[in-house]
Coordinates of C-alpha atoms and ligand atoms in Angstrom, one line a residue:
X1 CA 23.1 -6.1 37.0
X2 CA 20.6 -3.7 35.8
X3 CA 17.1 -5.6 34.6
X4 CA 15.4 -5.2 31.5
X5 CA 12.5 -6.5 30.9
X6 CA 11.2 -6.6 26.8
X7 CA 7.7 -6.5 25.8
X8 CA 7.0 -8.4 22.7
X9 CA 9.8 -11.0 20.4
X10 CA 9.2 -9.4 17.1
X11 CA 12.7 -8.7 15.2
X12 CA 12.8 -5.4 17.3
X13 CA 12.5 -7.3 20.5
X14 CA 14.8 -9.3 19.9
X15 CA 17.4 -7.4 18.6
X16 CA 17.1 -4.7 21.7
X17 CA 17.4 -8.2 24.1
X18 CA 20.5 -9.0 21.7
X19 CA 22.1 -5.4 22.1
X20 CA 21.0 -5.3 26.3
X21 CA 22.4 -8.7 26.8
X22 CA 25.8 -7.7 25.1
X23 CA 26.2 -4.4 27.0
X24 CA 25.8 -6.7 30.1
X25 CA 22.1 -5.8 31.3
X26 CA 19.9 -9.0 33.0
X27 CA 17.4 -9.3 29.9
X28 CA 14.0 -10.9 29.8
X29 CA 11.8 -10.9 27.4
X30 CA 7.8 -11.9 27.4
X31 CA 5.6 -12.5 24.4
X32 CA 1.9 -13.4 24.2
X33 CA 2.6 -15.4 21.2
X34 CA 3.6 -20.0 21.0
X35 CA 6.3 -18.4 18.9
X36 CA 8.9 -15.7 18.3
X37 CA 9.2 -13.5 15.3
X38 CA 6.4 -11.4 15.7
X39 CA 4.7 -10.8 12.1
X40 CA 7.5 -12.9 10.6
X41 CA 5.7 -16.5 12.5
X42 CA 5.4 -19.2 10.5
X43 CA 2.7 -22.0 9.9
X44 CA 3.6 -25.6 8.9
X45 CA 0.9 -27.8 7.6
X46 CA 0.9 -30.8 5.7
X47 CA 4.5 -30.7 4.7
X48 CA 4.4 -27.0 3.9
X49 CA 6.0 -24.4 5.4
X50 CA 4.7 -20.8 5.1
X51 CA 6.6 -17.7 6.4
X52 CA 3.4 -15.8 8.2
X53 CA 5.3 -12.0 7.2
X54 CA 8.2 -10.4 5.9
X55 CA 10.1 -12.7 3.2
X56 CA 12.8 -9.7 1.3
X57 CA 15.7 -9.8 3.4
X58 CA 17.7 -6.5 3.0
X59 CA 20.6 -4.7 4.9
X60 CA 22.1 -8.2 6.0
X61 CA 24.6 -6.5 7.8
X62 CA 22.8 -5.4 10.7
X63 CA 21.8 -9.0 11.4
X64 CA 25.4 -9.5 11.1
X65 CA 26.2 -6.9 13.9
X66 CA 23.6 -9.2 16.4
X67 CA 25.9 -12.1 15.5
X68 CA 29.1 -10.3 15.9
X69 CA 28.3 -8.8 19.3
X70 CA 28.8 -12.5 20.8
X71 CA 31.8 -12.8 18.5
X72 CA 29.7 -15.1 16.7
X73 CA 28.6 -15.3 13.1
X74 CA 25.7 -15.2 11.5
X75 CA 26.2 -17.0 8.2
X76 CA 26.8 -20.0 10.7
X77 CA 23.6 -20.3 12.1
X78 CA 21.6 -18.9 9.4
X79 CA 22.3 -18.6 5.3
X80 CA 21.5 -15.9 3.0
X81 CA 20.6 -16.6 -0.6
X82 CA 20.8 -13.4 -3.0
X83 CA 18.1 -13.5 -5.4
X84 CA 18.1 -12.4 -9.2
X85 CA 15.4 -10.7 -9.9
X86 CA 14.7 -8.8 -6.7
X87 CA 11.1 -8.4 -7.3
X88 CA 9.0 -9.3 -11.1
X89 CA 6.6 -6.5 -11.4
X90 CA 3.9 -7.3 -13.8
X91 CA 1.6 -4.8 -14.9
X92 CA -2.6 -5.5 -15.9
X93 CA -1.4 -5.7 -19.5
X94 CA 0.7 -8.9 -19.1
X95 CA 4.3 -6.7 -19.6
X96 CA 6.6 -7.8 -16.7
X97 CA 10.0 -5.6 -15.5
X98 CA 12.5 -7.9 -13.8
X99 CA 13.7 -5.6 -11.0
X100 CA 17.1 -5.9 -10.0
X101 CA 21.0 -6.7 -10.7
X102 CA 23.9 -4.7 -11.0
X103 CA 23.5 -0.8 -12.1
X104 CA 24.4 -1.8 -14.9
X105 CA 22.2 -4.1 -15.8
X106 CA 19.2 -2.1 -14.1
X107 CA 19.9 0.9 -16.6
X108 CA 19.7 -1.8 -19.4
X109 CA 16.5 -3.2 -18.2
X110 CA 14.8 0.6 -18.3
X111 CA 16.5 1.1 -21.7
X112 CA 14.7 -1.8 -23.2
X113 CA 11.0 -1.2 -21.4
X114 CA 11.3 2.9 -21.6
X115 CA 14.4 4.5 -23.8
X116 CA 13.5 8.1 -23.2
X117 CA 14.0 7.1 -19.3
X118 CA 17.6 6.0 -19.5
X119 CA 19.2 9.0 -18.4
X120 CA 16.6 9.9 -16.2
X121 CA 16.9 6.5 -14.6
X122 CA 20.5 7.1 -14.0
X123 CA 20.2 10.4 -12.3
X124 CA 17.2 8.8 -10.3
X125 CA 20.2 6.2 -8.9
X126 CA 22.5 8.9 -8.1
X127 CA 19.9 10.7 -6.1
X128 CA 18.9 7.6 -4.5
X129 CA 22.3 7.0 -3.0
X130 CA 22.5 10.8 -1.6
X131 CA 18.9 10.4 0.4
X132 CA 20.4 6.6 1.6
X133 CA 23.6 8.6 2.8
X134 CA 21.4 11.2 5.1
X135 CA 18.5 9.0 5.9
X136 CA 19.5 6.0 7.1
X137 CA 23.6 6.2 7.4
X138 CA 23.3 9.7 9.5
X139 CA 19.4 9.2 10.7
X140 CA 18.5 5.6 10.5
X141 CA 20.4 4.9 13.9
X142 CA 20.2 8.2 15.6
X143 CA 18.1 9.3 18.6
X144 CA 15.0 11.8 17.7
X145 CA 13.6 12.5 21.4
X146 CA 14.6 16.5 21.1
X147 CA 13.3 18.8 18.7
X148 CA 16.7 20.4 18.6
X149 CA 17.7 17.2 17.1
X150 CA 15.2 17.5 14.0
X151 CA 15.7 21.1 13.6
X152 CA 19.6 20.5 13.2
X153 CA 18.3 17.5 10.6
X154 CA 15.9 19.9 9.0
X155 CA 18.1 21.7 6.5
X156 CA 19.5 18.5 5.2
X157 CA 15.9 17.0 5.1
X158 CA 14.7 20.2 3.1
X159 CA 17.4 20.0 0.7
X160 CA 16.8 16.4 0.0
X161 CA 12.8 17.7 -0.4
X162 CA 11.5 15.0 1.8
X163 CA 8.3 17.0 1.6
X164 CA 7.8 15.6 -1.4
X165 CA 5.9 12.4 -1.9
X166 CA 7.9 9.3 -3.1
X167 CA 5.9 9.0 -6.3
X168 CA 6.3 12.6 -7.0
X169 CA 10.1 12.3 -6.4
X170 CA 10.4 8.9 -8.9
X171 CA 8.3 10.8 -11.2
X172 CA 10.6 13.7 -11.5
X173 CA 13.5 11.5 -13.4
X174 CA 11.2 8.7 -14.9
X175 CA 7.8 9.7 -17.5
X176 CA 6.9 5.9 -18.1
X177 CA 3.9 5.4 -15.6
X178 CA 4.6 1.6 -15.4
X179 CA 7.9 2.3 -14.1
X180 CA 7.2 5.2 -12.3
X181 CA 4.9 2.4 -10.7
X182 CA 8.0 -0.1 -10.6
X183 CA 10.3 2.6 -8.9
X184 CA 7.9 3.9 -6.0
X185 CA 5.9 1.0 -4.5
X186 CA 8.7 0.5 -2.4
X187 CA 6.6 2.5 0.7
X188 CA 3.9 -0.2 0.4
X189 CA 6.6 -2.6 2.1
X190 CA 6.9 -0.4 5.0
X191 CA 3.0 0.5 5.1
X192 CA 2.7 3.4 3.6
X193 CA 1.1 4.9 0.8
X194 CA 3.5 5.8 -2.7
X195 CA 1.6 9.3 -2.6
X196 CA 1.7 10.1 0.8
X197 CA 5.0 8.6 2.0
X198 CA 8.1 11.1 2.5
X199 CA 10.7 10.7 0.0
X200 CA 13.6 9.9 2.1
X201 CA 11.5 6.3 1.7
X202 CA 13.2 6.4 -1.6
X203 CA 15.8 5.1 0.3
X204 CA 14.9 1.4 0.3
X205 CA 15.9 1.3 -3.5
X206 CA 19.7 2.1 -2.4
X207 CA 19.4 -0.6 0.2
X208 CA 18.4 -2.8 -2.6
X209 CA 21.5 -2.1 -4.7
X210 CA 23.6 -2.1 -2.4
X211 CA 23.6 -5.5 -0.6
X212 CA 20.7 -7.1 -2.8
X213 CA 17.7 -8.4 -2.0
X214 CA 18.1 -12.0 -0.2
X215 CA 16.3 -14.9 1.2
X216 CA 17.0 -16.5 4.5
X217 CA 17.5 -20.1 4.0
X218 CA 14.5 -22.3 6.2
X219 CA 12.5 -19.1 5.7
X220 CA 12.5 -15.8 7.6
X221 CA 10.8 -18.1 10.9
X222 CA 14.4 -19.9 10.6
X223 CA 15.8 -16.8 11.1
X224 CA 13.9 -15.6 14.1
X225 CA 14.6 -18.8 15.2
X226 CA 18.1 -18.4 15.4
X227 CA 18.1 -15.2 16.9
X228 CA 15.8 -17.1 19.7
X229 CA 18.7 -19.5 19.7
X230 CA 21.2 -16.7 20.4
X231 CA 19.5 -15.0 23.0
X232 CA 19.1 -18.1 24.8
X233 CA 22.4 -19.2 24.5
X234 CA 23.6 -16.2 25.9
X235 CA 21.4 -15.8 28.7
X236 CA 18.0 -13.8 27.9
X237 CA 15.3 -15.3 29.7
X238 CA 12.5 -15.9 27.2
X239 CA 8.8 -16.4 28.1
X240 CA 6.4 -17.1 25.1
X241 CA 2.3 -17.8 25.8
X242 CA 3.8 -14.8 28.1
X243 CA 1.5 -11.5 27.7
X244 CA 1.8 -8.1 29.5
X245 CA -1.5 -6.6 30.6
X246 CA 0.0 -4.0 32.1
X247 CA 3.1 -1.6 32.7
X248 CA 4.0 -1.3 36.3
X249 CA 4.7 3.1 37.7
X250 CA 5.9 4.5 40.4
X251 CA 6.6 8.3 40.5
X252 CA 6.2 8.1 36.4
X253 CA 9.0 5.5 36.3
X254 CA 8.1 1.9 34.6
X255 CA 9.4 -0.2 37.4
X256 CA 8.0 -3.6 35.3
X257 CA 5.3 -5.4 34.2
X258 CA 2.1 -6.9 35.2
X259 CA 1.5 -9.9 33.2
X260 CA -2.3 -11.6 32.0
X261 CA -1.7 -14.2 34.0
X262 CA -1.6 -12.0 36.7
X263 CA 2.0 -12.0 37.9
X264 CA 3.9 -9.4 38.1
X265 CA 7.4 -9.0 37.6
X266 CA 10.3 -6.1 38.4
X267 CA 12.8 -4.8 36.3
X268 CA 14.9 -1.4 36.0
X269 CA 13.6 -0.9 32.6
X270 CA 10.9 -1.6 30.0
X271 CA 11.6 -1.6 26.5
X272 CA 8.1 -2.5 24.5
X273 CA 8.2 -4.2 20.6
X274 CA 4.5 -4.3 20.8
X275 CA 3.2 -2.4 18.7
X276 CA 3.8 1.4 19.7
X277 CA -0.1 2.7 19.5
X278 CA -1.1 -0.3 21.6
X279 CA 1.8 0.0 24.1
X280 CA 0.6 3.6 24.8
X281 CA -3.5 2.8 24.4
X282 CA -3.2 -0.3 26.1
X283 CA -0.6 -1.1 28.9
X284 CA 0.4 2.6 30.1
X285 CA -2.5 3.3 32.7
X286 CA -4.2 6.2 31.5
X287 CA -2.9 8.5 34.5
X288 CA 0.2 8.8 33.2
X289 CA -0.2 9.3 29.4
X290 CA 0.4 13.2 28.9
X291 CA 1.5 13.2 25.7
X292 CA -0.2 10.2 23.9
X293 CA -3.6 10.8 24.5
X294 CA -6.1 8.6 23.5
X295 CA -7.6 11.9 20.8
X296 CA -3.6 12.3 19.9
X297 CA -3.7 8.7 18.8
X298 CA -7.2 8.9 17.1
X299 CA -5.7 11.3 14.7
X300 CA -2.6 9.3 13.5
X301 CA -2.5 8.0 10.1
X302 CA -2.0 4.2 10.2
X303 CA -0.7 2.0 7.8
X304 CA -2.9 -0.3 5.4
X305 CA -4.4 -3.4 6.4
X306 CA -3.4 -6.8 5.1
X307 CA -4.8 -9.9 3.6
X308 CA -2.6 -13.0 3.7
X309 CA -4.1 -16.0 1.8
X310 CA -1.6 -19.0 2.0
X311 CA -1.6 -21.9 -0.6
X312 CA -0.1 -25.5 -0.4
X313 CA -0.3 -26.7 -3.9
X314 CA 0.5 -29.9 -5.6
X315 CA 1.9 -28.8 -8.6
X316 CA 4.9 -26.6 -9.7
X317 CA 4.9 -23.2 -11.8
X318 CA 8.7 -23.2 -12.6
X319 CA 8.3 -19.8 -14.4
X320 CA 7.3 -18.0 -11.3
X321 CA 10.1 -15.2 -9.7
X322 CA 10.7 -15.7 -5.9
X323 CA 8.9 -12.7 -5.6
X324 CA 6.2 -11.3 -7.9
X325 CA 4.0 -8.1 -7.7
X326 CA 1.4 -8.1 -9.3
X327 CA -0.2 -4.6 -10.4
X328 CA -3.9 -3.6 -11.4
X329 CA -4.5 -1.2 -13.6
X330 CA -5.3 1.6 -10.9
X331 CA -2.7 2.4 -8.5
X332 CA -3.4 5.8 -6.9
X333 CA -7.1 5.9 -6.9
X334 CA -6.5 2.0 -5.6
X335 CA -3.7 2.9 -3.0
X336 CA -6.3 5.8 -2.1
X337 CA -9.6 3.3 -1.2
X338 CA -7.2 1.4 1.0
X339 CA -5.5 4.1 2.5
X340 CA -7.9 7.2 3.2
X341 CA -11.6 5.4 2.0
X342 CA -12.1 2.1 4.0
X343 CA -12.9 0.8 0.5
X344 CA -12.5 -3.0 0.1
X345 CA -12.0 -2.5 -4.2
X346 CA -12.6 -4.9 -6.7
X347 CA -9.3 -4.4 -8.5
X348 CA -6.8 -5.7 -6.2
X349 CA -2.9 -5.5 -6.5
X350 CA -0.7 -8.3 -4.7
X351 CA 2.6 -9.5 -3.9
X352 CA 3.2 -13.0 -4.1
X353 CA 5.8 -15.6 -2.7
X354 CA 7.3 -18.4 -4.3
X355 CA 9.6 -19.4 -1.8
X356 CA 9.9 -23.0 -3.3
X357 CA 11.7 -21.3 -6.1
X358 CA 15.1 -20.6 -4.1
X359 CA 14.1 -23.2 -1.1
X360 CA 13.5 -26.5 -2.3
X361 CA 12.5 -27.9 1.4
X362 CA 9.7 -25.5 2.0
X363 CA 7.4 -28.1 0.3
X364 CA 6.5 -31.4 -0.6
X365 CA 8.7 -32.9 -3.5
X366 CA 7.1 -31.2 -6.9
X367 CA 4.8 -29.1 -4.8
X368 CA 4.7 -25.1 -3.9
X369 CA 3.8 -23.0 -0.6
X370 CA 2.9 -19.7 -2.2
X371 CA 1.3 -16.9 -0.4
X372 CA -0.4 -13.8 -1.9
X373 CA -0.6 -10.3 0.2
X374 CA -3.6 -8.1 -0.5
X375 CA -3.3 -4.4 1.0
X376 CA -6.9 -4.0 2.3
X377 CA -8.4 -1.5 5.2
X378 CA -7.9 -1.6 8.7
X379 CA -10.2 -2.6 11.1
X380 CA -10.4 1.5 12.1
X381 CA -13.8 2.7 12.1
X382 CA -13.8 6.3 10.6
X383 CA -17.4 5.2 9.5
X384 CA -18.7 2.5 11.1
X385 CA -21.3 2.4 7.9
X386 CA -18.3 1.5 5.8
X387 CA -16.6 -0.9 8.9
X388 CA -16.2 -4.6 6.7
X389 CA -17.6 -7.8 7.9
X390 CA -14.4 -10.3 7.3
X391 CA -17.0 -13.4 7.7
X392 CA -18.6 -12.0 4.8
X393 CA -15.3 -10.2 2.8
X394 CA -12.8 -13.0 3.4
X395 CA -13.9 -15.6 1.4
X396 CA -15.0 -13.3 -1.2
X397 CA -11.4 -11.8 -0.9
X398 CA -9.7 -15.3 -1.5
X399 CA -11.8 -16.0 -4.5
X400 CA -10.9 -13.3 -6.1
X401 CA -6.8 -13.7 -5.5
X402 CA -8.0 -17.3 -6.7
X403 CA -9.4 -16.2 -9.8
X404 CA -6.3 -13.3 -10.4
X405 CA -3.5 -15.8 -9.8
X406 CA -5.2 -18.4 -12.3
X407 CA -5.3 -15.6 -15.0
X408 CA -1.8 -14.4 -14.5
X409 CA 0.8 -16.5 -13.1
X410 CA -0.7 -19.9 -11.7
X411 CA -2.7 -21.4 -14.4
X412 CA -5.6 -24.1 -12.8
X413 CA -4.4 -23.1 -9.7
X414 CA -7.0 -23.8 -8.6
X415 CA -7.1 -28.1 -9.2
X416 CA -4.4 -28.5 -7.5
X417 CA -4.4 -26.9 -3.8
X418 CA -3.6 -29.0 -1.2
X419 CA -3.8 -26.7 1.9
X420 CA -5.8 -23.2 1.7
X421 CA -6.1 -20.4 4.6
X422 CA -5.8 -16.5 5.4
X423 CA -6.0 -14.0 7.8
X424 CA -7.5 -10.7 7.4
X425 CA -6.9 -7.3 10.0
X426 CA -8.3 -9.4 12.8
X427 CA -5.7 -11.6 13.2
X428 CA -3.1 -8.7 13.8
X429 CA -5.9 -7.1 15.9
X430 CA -6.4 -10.4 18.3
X431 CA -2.7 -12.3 17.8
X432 CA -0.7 -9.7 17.6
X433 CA -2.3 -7.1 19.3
X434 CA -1.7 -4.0 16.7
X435 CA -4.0 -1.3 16.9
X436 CA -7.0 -1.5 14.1
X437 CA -5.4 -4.6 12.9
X438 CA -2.7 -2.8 11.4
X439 CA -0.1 -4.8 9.2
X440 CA 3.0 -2.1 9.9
X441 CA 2.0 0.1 12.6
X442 CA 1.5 4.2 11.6
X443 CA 2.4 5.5 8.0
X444 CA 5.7 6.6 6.7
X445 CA 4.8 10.1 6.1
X446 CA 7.0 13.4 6.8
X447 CA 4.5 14.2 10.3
X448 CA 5.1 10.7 11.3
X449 CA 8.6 10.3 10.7
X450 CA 12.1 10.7 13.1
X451 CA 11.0 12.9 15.5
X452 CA 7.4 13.3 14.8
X453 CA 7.1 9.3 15.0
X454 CA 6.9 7.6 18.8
X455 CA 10.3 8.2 20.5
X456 CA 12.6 5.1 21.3
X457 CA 12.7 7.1 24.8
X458 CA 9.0 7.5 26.1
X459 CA 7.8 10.7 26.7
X460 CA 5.5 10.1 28.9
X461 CA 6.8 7.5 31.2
X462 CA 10.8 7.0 32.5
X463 CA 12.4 4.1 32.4
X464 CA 10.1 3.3 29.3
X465 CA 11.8 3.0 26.0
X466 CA 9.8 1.6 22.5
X467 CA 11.6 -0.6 19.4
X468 CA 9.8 -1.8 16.2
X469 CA 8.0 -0.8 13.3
X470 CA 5.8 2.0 14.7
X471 CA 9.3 3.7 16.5
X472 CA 12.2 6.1 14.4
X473 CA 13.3 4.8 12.5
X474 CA 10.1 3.1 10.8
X475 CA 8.7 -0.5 10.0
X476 CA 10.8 -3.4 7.4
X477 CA 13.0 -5.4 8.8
X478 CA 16.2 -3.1 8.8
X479 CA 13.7 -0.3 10.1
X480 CA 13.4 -2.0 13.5
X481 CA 16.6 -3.5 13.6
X482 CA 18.0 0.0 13.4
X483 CA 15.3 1.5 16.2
X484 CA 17.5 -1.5 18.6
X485 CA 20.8 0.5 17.9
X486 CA 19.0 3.5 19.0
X487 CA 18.4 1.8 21.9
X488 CA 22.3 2.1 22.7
X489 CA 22.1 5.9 23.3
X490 CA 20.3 5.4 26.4
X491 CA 22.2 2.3 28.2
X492 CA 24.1 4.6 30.5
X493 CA 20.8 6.2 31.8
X494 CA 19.1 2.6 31.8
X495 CA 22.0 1.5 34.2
X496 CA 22.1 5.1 36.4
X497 CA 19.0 4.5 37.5
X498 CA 19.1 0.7 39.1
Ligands
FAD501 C1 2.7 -10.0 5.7 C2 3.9 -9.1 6.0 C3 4.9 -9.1 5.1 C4 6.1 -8.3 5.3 N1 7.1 -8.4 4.4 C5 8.3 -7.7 4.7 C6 9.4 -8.0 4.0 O1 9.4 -8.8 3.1 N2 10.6 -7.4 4.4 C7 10.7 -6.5 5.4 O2 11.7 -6.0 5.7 N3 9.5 -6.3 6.2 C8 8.4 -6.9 5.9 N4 7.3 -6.7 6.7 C9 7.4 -5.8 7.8 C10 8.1 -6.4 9.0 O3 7.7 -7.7 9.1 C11 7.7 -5.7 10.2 O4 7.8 -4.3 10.1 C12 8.6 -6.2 11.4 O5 8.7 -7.6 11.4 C13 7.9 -5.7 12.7 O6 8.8 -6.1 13.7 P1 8.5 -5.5 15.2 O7 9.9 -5.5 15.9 O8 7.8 -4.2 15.1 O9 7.7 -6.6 15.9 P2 6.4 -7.4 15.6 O10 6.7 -8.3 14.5 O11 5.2 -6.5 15.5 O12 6.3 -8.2 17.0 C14 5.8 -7.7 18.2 C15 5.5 -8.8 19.1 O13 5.0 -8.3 20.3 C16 3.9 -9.1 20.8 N5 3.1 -8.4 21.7 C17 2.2 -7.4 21.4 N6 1.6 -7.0 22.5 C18 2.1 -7.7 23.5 C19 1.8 -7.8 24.9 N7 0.9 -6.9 25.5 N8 2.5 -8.7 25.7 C20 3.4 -9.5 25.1 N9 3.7 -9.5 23.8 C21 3.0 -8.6 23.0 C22 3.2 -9.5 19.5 O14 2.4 -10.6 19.6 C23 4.4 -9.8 18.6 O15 4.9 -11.1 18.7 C24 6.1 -7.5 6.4 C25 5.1 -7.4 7.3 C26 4.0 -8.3 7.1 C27 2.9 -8.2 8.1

């Protein structure tokens, strides 16, 4: 049986060990982590229960597919609650949009907040669907290691205009700027910026519409736990508090892994989930990195950091949406401190979870586990003058969320917290070992993108293939579910060569 060996049990990970396991290969996989999931962990304290990462559960089927491979279903190990509204946007002037519902109902919620955008709204959905159909129906799945593959792609992508930035695209059909807002921040969930992100991001508004935006029951952790479940159960050998120091070459082939605790194990083939920058920086030894050098890696665009404050609180605010954003009253010159000038801002914009709303038992009776995401830096020093001191930032950083949430949605949020915590860019530099404390890996942008992002095949070593959010397709959770199915093209060359 030809061995794989999987670096790293983020939803990439596991879904390669998933798709290795049903196509027969001998699958292990080791993680440095107490827990599987990657970003989407999960910490329970007090009787609360906060989902560490992702939350918005789109493109159910291809969690389906995992299920199905093992004639199994998923449904039965895990539900799926669809949510109405997808998202509330709420704008610094107190107006809210409720994102989401049929297209019909969409097209009525523009009409009442913007007339004049009706129609433009309408042609927007239309367009929408065509860049879905190319970008992730023909792309999202497909192998990007040759250059002939992009330039047959490259007509297609030009005609779409996937030069163009998302915002620029939205703005084209919409003049409202407070939905031009609502229609483009989309990128942000992937880690990239609205103004900087290539178009065929637009995508993730057809994925919306098209199987809605839903909640796994037990929390996104409950889901990665029953993917756990279901690699055990069909054989993957899983080994958390299990990290890889090292890839193991002979000859340029990967031929296994060396782990920390200085063991070292065999396999026919390595597939790495952790995160791609790292995987190259840190655990290919240096001899045999041709292509991605350490100055090739330096000049990468990474996504934004993160700031995760988490609140148990002992008190309900019934009016809340499962999930709110909430928007200052800058957004490009904001999205632009964050992305391009290491600028920690004073005006912050956040997302925040409500999970209580659709899942009663993620709390205490009558209480709330919230959590509100602040995009911040990275840990990269362009200038170390400008580098932040978290000791100092963080708590200044939680204040201020504090102080937002009271004055928006939570009023006296503050009386009532029970449990109180966050993690800043260190905690994805230390725990989960992203480079510069990313929150998603590289940015979404055209040069970064299918086969200008890091190949699912490695260039530099054989036997060395890479899943998850900094691979093709990109980061989200159907991003590296997809990057698994690539995965697929290259089984019959995993199994030639053991
Ligand atoms: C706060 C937050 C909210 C998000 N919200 C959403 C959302 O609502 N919807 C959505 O679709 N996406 C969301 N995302 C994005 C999504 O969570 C990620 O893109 C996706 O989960 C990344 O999966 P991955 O396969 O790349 O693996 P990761 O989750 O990055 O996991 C990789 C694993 O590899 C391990 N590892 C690293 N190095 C080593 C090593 N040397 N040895 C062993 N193990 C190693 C890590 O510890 C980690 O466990 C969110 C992300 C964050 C951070």
């Amino acid at each position: 049986m030809t061995r794989a060996i999987v670096i790293g049990a983020g939803f990439g990970g596991m879904a390669a060990a998933l798709r290795l396991r049903a196509a027969g290969f001998d699958v292990q996989v080791f993680d440095n982590q107490a827990q599987v999931g990657g970003r989407a962990g999960v910490y329970r304290k007090q009787g609360y229960t906060f989902d560490a990462g992702p939350t918005v559960i789109t493109a159910p089927f291809l969690f389906d597919e995992l299920w199905s491979l093992f004639g199994e279903s998923r449904s039965e190990a895990v539900a799926f609650k669809p949510l109405t509204p997808w998202y509330r946007i709420r704008f610094a002037d107190g107006r809210c949009f409720n994102y989401g519902g049929t297209d019909a109902e969409l097209v009525e919620r523009v009409r009442a907040f913007s007339p004049a955008d009706t129609a433009g709204y309408q042609r927007l959905l239309r367009k929408v669907e065509s860049i879905y159909k190319v970008g992730f129906e023909q792309l999202g799945a497909a192998p990007f290691h040759s250059a002939s593959k992009m330039l047959a792609v490259l007509p297609q992508m030009l005609a779409l205009r996937s030069d163009r930035s998302v915002y620029s695209f939205v703005s084209r059909y919409i003049q409202d700027e407070a939905l031009r807002r609502v229609f483009s921040f989309q990128p942000l969930l992937v880690g990239g910026n609205p103004f900087h992100t290539t178009s065929i991001y637009a995508l993730i508004q057809h994925l919306e519409r098209k199987d809605g935006v839903s909640f796994a029951m037990g929390g996104t952790a409950a889901l990665a736990a029953a993917m756990a479940r279901l690699m055990e159960d069909q054989g993957v050998r899983l080994h958390l508090n299990c990290g890889v120091r090292q890839i193991t070459v002979e000859d340029g082939r990967a031929t296994g892994v060396l782990l920390d605790n200085e063991q070292q194990v065999s396999a026919d083939c390595v597939i790495a989930n952790a995160d791609a920058p790292a995987v190259y920086r840190r655990l290919v030894p240096p001899r045999w990195r041709r292509k991605w050098t350490d100055a090739r890696i330096r000049r990468q665009k990474f996504s934004m950091g993160l700031f995760v404050l988490y609140l148990g609180v002992r008190k309900q605010f019934p009016d809340l949406a499962h999930h709110t954003v909430l928007l200052g009253r800058r957004y490009k010159e904001l999205l632009e401190e964050i992305f391009h000038h290491q600028l920690l801002s004073d005006d912050i914009s956040l997302y925040l979870h409500a999970p209580t709303r659709t899942d009663s038992s993620l709390a205490p009776p009558g209480c709330e586990s919230l959590y509100a995401l602040v995009p911040v830096p990275t840990l990269e020093c362009r200038q170390p003058s400008k580098a932040i001191d978290w000791t100092v930032a963080g708590p200044t950083l939680a204040a201020r969320t504090l102080a937002l949430l009271e004055d928006t949605v939570c009023p006296n949020l503050r009386d009532h917290i029970d449990v109180q915590f966050y993690v800043t860019p260190e905690h994805f530099r230390d725990q989960l070992r992203t480079e510069h404390g990313t929150g998603f890996s590289i940015q979404p942008t055209l040069l970064q993108s299918a086969w200008f992002r890091y190949h699912n095949r490695s260039e530099d070593l054989r036997g060395l293939y890479l899943v998850g959010a900094g691979t093709h397709p990109g980061a989200g959770l159907p991003g590296v579910l997809c990057s698994a199915k690539v995965l697929e093209h290259y089984f019959d060359e995993m199994r030639a060569t053991a």
